mmCIF file of C-alpha atoms and ligand atoms in Angstrom:
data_model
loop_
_atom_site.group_PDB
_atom_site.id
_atom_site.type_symbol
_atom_site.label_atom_id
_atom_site.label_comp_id
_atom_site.label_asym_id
_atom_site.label_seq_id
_atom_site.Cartn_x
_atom_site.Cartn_y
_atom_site.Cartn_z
ATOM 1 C CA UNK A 242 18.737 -8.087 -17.345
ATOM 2 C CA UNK A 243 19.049 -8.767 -13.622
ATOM 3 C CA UNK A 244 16.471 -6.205 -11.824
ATOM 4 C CA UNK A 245 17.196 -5.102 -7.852
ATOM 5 C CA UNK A 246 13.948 -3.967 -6.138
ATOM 6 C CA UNK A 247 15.207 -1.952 -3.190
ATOM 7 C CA UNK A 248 14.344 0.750 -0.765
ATOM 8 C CA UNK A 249 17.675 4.064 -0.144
ATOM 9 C CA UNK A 250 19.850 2.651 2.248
ATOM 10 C CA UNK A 251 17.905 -0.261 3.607
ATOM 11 C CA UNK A 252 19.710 -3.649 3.713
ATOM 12 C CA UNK A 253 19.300 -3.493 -0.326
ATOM 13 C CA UNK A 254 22.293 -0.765 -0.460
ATOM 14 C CA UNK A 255 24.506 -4.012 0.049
ATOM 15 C CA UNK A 256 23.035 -6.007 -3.405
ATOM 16 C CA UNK A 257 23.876 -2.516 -5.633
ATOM 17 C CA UNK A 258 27.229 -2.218 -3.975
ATOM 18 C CA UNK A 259 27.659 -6.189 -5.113
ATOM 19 C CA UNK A 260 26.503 -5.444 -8.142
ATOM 20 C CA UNK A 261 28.472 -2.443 -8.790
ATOM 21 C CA UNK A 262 31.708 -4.162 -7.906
ATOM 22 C CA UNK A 263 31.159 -6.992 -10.372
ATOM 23 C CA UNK A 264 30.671 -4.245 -13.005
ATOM 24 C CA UNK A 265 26.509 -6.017 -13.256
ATOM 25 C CA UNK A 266 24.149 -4.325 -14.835
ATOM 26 C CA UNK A 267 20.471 -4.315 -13.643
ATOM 27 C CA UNK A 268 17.429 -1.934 -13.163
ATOM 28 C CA UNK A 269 16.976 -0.876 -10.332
ATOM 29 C CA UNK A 270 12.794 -0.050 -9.014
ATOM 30 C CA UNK A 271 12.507 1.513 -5.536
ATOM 31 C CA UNK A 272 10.193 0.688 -3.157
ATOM 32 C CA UNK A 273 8.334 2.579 -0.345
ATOM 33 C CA UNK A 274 8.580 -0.050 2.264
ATOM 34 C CA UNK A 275 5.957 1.001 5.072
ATOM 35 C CA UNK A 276 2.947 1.302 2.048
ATOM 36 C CA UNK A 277 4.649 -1.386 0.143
ATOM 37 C CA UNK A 278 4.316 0.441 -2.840
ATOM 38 C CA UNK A 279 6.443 0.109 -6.113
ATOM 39 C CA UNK A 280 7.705 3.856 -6.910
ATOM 40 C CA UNK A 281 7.730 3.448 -10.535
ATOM 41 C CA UNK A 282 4.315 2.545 -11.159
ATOM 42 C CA UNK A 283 2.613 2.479 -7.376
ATOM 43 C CA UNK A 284 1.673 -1.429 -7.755
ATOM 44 C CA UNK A 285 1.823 -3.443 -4.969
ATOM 45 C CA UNK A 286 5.244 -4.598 -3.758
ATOM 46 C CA UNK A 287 3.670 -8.005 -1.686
ATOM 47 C CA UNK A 288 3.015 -9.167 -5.284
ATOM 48 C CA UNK A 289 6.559 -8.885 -6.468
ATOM 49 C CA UNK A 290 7.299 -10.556 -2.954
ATOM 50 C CA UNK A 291 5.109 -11.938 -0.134
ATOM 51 C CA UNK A 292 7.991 -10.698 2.084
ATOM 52 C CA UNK A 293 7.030 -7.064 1.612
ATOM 53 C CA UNK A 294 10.971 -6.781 2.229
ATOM 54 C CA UNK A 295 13.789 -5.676 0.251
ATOM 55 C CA UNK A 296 16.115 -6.649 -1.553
ATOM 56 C CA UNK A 297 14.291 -8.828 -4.240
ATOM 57 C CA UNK A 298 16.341 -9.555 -7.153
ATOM 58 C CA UNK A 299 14.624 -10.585 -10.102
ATOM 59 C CA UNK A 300 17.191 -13.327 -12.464
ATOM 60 C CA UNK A 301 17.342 -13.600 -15.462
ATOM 61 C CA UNK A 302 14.603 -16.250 -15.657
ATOM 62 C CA UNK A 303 11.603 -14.397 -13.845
ATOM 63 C CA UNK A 304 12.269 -15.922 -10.849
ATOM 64 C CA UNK A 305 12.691 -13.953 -7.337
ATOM 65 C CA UNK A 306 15.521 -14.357 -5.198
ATOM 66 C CA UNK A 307 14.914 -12.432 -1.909
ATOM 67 C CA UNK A 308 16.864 -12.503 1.667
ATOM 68 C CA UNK A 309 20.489 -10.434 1.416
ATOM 69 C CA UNK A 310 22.940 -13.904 2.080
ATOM 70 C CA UNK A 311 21.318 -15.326 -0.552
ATOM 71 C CA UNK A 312 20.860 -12.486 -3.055
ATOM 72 C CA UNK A 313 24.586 -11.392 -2.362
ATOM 73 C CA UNK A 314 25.962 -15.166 -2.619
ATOM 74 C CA UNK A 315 24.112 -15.099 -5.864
ATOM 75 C CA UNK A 316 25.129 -12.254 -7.943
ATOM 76 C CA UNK A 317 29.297 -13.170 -6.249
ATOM 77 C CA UNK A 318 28.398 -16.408 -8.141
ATOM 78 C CA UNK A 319 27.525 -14.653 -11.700
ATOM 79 C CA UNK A 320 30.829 -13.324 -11.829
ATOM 80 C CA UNK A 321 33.652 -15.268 -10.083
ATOM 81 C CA UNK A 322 36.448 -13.316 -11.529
ATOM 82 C CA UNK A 323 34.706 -10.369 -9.727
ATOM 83 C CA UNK A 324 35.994 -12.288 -6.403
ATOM 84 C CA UNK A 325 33.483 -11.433 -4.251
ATOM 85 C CA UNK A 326 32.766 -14.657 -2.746
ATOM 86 C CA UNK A 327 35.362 -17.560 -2.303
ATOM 87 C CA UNK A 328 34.294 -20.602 -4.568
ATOM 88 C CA UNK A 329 32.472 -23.285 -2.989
ATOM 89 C CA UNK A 330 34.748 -26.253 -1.861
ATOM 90 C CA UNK A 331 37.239 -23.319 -0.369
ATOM 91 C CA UNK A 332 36.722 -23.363 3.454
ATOM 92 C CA UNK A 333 36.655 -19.038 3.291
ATOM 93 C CA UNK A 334 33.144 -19.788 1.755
ATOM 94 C CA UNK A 335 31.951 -20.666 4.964
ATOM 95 C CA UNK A 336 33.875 -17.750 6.870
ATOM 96 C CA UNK A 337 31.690 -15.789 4.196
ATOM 97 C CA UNK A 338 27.966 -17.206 5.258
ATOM 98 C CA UNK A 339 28.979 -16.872 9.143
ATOM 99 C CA UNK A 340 30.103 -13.183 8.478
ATOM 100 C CA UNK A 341 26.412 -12.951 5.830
ATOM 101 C CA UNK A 342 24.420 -14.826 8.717
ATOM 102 C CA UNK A 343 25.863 -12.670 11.821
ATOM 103 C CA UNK A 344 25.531 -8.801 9.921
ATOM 104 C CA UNK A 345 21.936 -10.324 8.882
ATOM 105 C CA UNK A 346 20.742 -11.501 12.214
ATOM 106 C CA UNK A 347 23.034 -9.847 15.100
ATOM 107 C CA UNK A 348 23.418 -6.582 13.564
ATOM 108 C CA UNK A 349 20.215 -6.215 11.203
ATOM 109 C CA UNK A 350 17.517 -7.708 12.905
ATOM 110 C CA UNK A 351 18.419 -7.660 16.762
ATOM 111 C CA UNK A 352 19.247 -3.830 16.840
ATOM 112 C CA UNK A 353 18.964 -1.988 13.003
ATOM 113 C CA UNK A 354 15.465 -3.331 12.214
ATOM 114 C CA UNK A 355 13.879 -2.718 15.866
ATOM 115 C CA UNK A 356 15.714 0.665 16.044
ATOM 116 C CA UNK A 357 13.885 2.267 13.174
ATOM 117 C CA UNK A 358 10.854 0.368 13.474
ATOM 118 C CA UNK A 359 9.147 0.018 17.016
ATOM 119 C CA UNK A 360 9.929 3.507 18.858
ATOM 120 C CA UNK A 361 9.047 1.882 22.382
ATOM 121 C CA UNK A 362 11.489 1.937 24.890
ATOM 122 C CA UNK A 363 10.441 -1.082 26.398
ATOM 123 C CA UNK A 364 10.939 -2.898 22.694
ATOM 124 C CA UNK A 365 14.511 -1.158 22.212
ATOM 125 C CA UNK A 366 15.771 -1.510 25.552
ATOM 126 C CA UNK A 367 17.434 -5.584 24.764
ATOM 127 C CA UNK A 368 18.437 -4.546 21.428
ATOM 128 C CA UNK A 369 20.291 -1.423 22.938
ATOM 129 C CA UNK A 370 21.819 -3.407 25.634
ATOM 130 C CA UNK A 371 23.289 -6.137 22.900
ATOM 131 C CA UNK A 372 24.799 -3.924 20.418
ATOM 132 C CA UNK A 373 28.292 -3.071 21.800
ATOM 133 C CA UNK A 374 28.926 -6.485 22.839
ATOM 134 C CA UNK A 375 27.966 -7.730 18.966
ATOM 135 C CA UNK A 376 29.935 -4.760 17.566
ATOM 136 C CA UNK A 377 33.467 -6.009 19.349
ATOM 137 C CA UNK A 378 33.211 -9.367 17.465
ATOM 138 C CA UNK A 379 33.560 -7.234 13.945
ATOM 139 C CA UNK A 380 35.802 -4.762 15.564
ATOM 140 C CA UNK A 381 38.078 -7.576 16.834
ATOM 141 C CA UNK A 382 38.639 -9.216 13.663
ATOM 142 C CA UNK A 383 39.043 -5.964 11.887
ATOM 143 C CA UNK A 384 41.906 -4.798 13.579
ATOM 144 C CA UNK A 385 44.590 -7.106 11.981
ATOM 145 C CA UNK A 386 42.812 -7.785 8.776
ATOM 146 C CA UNK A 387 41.852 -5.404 5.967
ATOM 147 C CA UNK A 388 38.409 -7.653 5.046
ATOM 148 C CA UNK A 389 36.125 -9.582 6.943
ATOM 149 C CA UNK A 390 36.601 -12.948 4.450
ATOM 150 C CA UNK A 391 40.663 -13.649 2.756
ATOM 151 C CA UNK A 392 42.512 -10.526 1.945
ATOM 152 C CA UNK A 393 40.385 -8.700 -0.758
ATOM 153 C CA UNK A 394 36.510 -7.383 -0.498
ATOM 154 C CA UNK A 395 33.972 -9.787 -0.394
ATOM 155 C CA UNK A 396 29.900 -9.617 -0.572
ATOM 156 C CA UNK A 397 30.576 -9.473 3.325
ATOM 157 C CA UNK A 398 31.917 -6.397 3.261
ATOM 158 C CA UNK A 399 29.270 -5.245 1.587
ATOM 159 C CA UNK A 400 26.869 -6.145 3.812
ATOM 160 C CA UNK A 401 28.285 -5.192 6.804
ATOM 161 C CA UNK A 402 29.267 -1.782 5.489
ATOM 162 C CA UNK A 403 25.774 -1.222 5.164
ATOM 163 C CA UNK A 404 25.002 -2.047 8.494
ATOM 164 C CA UNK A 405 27.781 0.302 9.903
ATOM 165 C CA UNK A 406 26.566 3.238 7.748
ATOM 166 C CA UNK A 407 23.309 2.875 9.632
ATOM 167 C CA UNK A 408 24.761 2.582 13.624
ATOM 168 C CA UNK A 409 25.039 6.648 13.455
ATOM 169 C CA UNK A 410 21.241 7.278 12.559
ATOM 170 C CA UNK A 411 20.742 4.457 14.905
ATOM 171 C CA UNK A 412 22.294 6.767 17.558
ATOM 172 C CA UNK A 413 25.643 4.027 17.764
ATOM 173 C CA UNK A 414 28.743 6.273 17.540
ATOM 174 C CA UNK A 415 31.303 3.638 15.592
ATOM 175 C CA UNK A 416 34.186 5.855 16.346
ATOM 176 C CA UNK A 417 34.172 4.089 19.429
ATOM 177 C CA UNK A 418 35.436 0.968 18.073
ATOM 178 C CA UNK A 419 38.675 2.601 15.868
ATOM 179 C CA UNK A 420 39.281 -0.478 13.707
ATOM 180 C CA UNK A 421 35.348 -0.361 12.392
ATOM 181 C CA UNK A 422 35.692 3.245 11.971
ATOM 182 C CA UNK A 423 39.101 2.967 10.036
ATOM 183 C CA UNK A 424 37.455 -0.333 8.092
ATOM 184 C CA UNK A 425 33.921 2.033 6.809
ATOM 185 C CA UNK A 426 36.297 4.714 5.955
ATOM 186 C CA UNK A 427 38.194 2.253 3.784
ATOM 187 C CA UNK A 428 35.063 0.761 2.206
ATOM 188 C CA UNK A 429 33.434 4.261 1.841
ATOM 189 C CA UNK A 430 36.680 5.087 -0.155
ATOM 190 C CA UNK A 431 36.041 2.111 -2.563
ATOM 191 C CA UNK A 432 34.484 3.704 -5.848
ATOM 192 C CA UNK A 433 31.206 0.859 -6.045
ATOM 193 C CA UNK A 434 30.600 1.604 -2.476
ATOM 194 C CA UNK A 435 31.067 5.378 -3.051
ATOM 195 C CA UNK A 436 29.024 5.427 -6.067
ATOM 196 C CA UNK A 437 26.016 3.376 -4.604
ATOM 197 C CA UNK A 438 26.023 5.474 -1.812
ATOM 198 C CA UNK A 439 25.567 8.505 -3.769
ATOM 199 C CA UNK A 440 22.974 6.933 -6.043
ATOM 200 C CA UNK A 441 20.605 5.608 -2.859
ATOM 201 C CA UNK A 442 21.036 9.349 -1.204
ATOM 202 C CA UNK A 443 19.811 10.520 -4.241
ATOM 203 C CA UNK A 444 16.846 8.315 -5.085
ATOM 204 C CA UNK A 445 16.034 9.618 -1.090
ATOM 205 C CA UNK A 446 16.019 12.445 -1.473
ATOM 206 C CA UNK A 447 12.963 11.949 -3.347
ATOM 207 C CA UNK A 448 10.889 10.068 -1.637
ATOM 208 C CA UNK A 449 10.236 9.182 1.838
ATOM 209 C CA UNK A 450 12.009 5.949 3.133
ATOM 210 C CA UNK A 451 12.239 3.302 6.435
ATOM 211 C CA UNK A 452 16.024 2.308 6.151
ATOM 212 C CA UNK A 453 16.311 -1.126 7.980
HETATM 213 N N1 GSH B 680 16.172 -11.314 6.186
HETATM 214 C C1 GSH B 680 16.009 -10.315 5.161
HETATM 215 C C2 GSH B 680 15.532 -9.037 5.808
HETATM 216 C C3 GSH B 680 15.113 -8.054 4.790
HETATM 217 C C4 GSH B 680 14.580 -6.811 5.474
HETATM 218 O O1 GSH B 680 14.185 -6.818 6.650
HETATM 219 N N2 GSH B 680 14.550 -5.736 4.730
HETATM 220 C C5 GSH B 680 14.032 -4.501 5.258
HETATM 221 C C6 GSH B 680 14.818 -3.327 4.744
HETATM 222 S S1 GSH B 680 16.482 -3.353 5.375
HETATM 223 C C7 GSH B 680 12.602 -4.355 4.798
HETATM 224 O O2 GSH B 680 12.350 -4.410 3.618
HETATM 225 N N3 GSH B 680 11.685 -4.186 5.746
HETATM 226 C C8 GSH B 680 10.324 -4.004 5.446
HETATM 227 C C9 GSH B 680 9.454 -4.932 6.226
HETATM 228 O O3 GSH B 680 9.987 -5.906 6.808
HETATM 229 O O4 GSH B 680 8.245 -4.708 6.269
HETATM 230 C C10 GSH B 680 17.337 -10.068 4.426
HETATM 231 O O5 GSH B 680 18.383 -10.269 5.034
HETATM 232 O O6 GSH B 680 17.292 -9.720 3.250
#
């Protein structure tokens, strides 16, 4: 059985909604992400990945598969009739990386990751600057268009309703852009999405987490 290490409602929340659309099973073993600690039995996370980051998904063959475009792309591939990723050879597929690489680098890493992990002013004040002008490239294509990738939901989604759950706790008010507040509120409404939503809260609740 595929196994997910993740940490509630860090990047990982994206690879359980993937999996949860498919209808994939796995086990899932959180992670405390700032002592790099593995919940269920406090071992060390850095030797289930040098990374020290989540998601890690662990196949079927022992080997780790880490970094979310990858990780998504993957588990889109063990079920095709899922949909969640065009095939490769259909041009959408690389609509699908561009919309994996921009919520993983423009969203994630310029403003999530620096927003709940240096508290400096001085370190936030680029990131803060950036953010609206990356948000109206997602909010632009959204406001014809039901999905970021073809017209059904995609690992891209998932990703980048991730990244919109976290803009509010990031002090980002979405409702500013209406067609990436109407597109969350359509994803939320999806029962995977719902579902691994509710799990993650849940699994916070007991335990103390970093979420980007
Ligand atoms: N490029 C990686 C980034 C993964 C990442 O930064 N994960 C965060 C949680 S959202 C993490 O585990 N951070 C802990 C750390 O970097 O020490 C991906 O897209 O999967």
């Amino acid at each position: 059985m595929l196994q997910l290490y993740f940490s509630p409602m860090a990047c990982s929340l994206a690879s359980r909604i993937a999996l949860m659309e498919a209808g994939i099973e796995a086990r899932y073993h959180p992670v405390h992400l700032q002592t790099k600690q593995v919940v269920d039995d406090g071992s060390d996370f850095l030797g289930v990945s040098p990374k020290g980051a989540v998601p890690v998904l662990v196949l079927e063959n022992g080997e780790r598969l880490t970094e979310s475009a990858a990780v998504l792309q993957y588990i889109a591939d063990l079920k095709p009739q899922a949909g969640l990723a065009p095939a490769f050879g259909n041009p959408d597929r690389y609509r699908l990386q561009e919309w994996l690489s921009f919520v993983g680098a423009e969203i994630h890493k310029a403003f999530l990751f620096p927003t709940f992990w240096y508290k400096d002013d001085a370190s936030l004040a680029k990131p803060r600057a950036r953010i609206a002008q990356t948000l109206s490239m997602p909010a632009a294509h959204l406001t014809d268009r039901e999905f970021l990738v073809g017209d059904s939901f995609t690992v891209a989604d998932a990703h980048l309703t991730w990244a919109l759950l976290l803009l509010r706790p990031a002090g980002i008010d979405v409702a500013q852009w209406p067609s990436l507040s109407a597109y969350l509120a359509r994803m939320q409404a999806r029962p995977a999405v719902r579902d691994a939503i509710a799990t993650e809260m849940a699994v916070r609740k007991t335990m103390a987490a970093s979420p980007a």
